[in-house]
Amino acid sequence: MQEICFTGDEAGFRDLRQRVRRWLDALGCNSSETAEIVLAVQEAAANVVRHAYGGDLSGRLVLRIRREGDRLLFRLADYAPEADGRPWPCLPPGEGRCGGWGVYLMRRIMDRVECGTPVAGEGNVLEMSKRVDGLVMRVQHESG
Amino acid sequence: MEFEIRNEGDYTVIAPRGEIDFHSSPRLRRQILDVLGRGRDLLIDMAAVSFVDSSAIASLVEGLQQAKEKGRRFGLAGLQEAPRQVLHLTRLDTVFPIRARIDDWLEA
């Protein structure tokens, strides 16, 4: 399991991407899988800063990633006030639009994206999961 | 993210370096709109950009739209794997004029 605590500022996000990349590389994900997952995590965390923290870059976030066989499970928690339950906008891509791709990308990359249950002190939780081809060989090796 | 800006004939070339996310994309957006506002054709040299998020893509889309409205040329070059993947995922890889190298634009 990997746990990454970070804040919404530029350095916090740079560190987040670097640590997620390193962890995925060490697990055996290929570069394409790693790039996609880092992007989905980035978009999820950016939405927390924008929507849950209202743009406050000092807000704390905690990402936990664990492997379960050939799947990766992500849990992103914040300490902002509980959200109003309205779903984040998920717009299809289009040349005429200058934004709104974040949730689209998360759903395109991950197999599952949904709200989780906050525990003590947490404000909001987002859970995502993805089956990763690069981990299949590892699972076969472990079970063989 | 840092960037260099240089003029090459009719084009202004913006060459960002590093990772572009929602913290830094407003700076890129301002530069893009500034260059297009001065009536220049614009190339974005992505060769030294290792990561972009959706906000960076939004800045590029806005630049493309502005260029079209103003009748200026707008192109991308030198895309690394990760930024190329983002364009593919958003289906914008067929929307942006893209060439392998900046020189491919300048020599055309």
XYZ file of C-alpha atoms in Angstrom:
252
model
C 0.000 0.000 0.000
C 1.135 3.518 -0.738
C -0.095 6.541 1.203
C 0.663 10.039 -0.038
C -0.265 13.110 2.000
C -0.082 16.363 0.077
C -1.484 19.854 -0.264
C -3.019 21.586 -3.240
C -0.037 23.774 -4.124
C 2.199 23.263 -7.152
C 4.955 21.502 -5.217
C 2.431 19.190 -3.546
C 1.040 18.092 -6.889
C 4.497 17.654 -8.414
C 5.434 15.423 -5.505
C 2.147 13.504 -5.859
C 2.776 12.745 -9.538
C 6.384 11.754 -8.891
C 5.513 9.371 -6.059
C 2.602 7.758 -7.928
C 4.853 7.263 -10.988
C 7.620 5.686 -8.922
C 5.199 3.342 -7.167
C 3.556 2.240 -10.416
C 6.938 1.737 -12.097
C 8.087 -0.415 -9.179
C 4.904 -2.482 -9.443
C 5.612 -3.264 -13.082
C 3.117 -1.012 -14.878
C 4.247 0.004 -18.356
C 4.849 3.647 -19.265
C 1.496 4.066 -20.988
C -0.448 2.645 -18.033
C 1.555 4.764 -15.627
C 0.963 7.955 -17.630
C -2.799 7.350 -17.770
C -3.111 6.574 -14.079
C -1.029 9.592 -13.064
C -3.309 11.746 -15.216
C -6.488 10.323 -13.625
C -5.100 10.868 -10.124
C -4.057 14.410 -11.059
C -7.545 15.214 -12.382
C -9.233 13.753 -9.295
C -7.019 15.732 -6.913
C -7.352 18.922 -8.977
C -11.142 18.629 -8.761
C -10.887 18.356 -4.975
C -8.854 21.572 -4.838
C -11.221 23.376 -7.214
C -14.565 22.149 -5.905
C -14.160 20.864 -2.337
C -11.551 23.419 -1.206
C -12.856 26.214 -3.451
C -9.392 26.848 -4.870
C -7.596 26.963 -1.498
C -4.189 25.428 -2.262
C -3.386 24.791 1.399
C -6.054 22.097 1.794
C -4.817 18.630 2.779
C -5.420 15.524 0.669
C -4.519 11.907 1.308
C -4.202 9.367 -1.499
C -4.024 5.672 -0.677
C -3.249 3.170 -3.404
C -3.198 -0.562 -2.957
C -2.898 -3.482 -5.292
C -5.438 -6.299 -5.207
C -4.334 -8.938 -7.703
C -4.257 -7.275 -11.110
C -6.317 -4.291 -9.935
C -5.272 -1.027 -8.364
C -7.587 0.610 -5.835
C -7.376 4.344 -5.190
C -8.906 6.245 -2.279
C -8.582 10.043 -2.262
C -9.719 11.810 0.917
C -9.940 15.501 1.732
C -10.743 17.464 4.873
C -12.999 20.051 3.266
C -16.650 20.499 4.245
C -18.807 17.692 2.928
C -19.764 18.322 -0.711
C -23.347 19.056 -1.659
C -23.699 15.780 -3.497
C -23.946 17.319 -6.938
C -21.896 15.281 -9.367
C -18.843 16.899 -10.942
C -19.511 17.816 -14.556
C -18.555 15.040 -16.968
C -18.684 16.448 -20.462
C -17.791 14.624 -23.639
C -14.783 15.932 -25.521
C -15.297 18.500 -28.203
C -13.238 20.957 -30.143
C -15.491 23.808 -29.101
C -14.949 23.390 -25.384
C -12.062 24.790 -23.371
C -12.618 22.792 -20.192
C -14.566 20.149 -18.306
C -12.464 17.165 -19.364
C -11.247 16.209 -15.911
C -14.048 13.848 -14.918
C -14.314 12.566 -18.485
C -10.632 11.588 -18.374
C -10.982 9.943 -14.951
C -13.910 7.829 -16.184
C -12.191 7.047 -19.472
C -9.025 5.831 -17.721
C -10.395 4.133 -14.604
C -12.828 1.199 -14.506
C -14.703 2.663 -11.560
C -15.024 6.197 -10.167
C -17.401 6.813 -7.278
C -17.840 8.573 -3.962
C -16.657 6.641 -0.919
C -17.529 6.895 2.745
C -15.573 9.431 4.805
C -14.232 8.309 8.187
C -13.345 10.387 11.241
C -12.370 13.905 10.247
C -12.487 13.359 6.506
C -14.718 15.577 4.375
C -15.106 13.735 1.093
C -13.770 10.510 -0.342
C -13.379 9.503 -3.964
C -12.684 5.872 -4.841
C -11.357 4.663 -8.169
C -10.146 1.328 -9.421
C -8.479 -0.014 -12.518
C -7.424 -3.394 -13.807
C -3.886 -3.054 -15.133
C -2.540 -5.349 -17.843
C 0.999 -4.772 -16.619
C 0.090 -6.458 -13.329
C -1.379 -9.611 -14.875
C 2.055 -11.173 -15.438
C 2.990 -10.370 -11.876
C -0.169 -12.062 -10.553
C 0.499 -15.135 -12.721
C 4.057 -15.262 -11.412
C 2.897 -14.965 -7.802
C 0.264 -17.679 -8.195
C 2.624 -19.963 -10.140
C 6.926 25.086 -15.765
C 9.121 27.600 -17.532
C 9.072 28.601 -21.152
C 11.076 30.319 -23.853
C 9.535 32.495 -26.546
C 11.263 33.220 -29.837
C 10.338 34.469 -33.286
C 11.030 32.287 -36.325
C 9.916 34.057 -39.507
C 6.138 34.485 -39.461
C 5.851 32.293 -36.382
C 6.293 32.922 -32.710
C 7.382 29.725 -30.969
C 6.463 29.133 -27.332
C 8.575 26.342 -25.829
C 7.382 25.322 -22.360
C 9.549 23.047 -20.215
C 8.530 20.548 -17.561
C 5.037 19.636 -16.411
C 1.959 21.766 -17.106
C -0.974 21.410 -14.747
C -3.702 23.663 -13.395
C -1.169 25.644 -11.399
C 0.935 26.610 -14.392
C -1.492 26.433 -17.347
C -2.838 29.985 -16.726
C 0.693 31.293 -17.471
C 0.808 29.341 -20.716
C -2.698 30.535 -21.625
C -1.723 34.179 -21.092
C 1.336 33.788 -23.332
C -0.680 32.071 -26.062
C -3.373 34.753 -26.062
C -0.757 37.514 -25.935
C 1.069 36.198 -29.003
C -2.147 35.712 -30.956
C -3.311 39.155 -29.846
C -0.231 40.592 -31.545
C -1.341 38.977 -34.810
C 1.419 36.350 -34.966
C 1.189 32.765 -36.164
C 1.933 30.481 -33.221
C 3.729 27.191 -32.688
C 3.933 25.387 -29.358
C 7.111 23.356 -29.046
C 6.158 20.530 -26.663
C 9.472 18.666 -26.885
C 10.429 19.469 -23.285
C 6.953 18.944 -21.797
C 6.635 15.622 -19.980
C 3.120 15.997 -18.538
C -0.059 17.944 -19.270
C -3.410 17.822 -17.507
C -6.827 18.819 -18.793
C -6.299 22.487 -17.927
C -3.227 22.605 -20.155
C -5.225 21.036 -22.952
C -7.948 23.641 -22.389
C -5.368 26.408 -22.852
C -4.241 24.869 -26.130
C -7.833 24.502 -27.347
C -8.526 28.129 -26.540
C -5.398 29.091 -28.458
C -6.488 27.058 -31.477
C -9.920 28.681 -31.413
C -8.469 32.177 -31.096
C -6.058 31.523 -33.942
C -8.899 30.353 -36.178
C -10.965 33.420 -35.332
C -8.034 35.701 -36.138
C -7.018 33.831 -39.272
C -3.613 32.890 -37.806
C -1.812 29.551 -37.999
C -1.497 27.459 -34.822
C 0.397 24.194 -34.473
C 1.980 21.778 -32.028
C 5.250 19.896 -32.374
C 7.498 17.491 -30.496
C 4.836 15.817 -28.368
C 6.190 13.298 -25.864
C 4.248 10.126 -25.109
C 2.256 11.342 -22.097
C 0.933 14.599 -23.630
C 0.175 12.707 -26.847
C -1.866 10.203 -24.815
C -3.927 13.017 -23.266
C -4.728 14.420 -26.698
C -5.715 10.943 -27.834
C -7.931 10.345 -24.791
C -9.723 13.654 -25.369
C -9.943 12.909 -29.122
C -8.167 16.155 -29.861
C -5.244 14.498 -31.639
C -7.164 14.864 -34.894
C -8.199 18.437 -34.145
C -4.790 20.038 -33.533
C -2.348 20.456 -36.388
C 0.601 18.378 -35.104
C 4.032 17.725 -36.589
C 6.921 15.728 -35.229
C 9.387 18.627 -34.933
C 9.235 22.424 -34.913
C 11.516 22.397 -37.969
C 8.834 20.465 -39.857
C 6.633 23.550 -39.482
C 9.343 26.073 -40.213
C 10.567 24.253 -43.314
C 7.071 23.705 -44.741
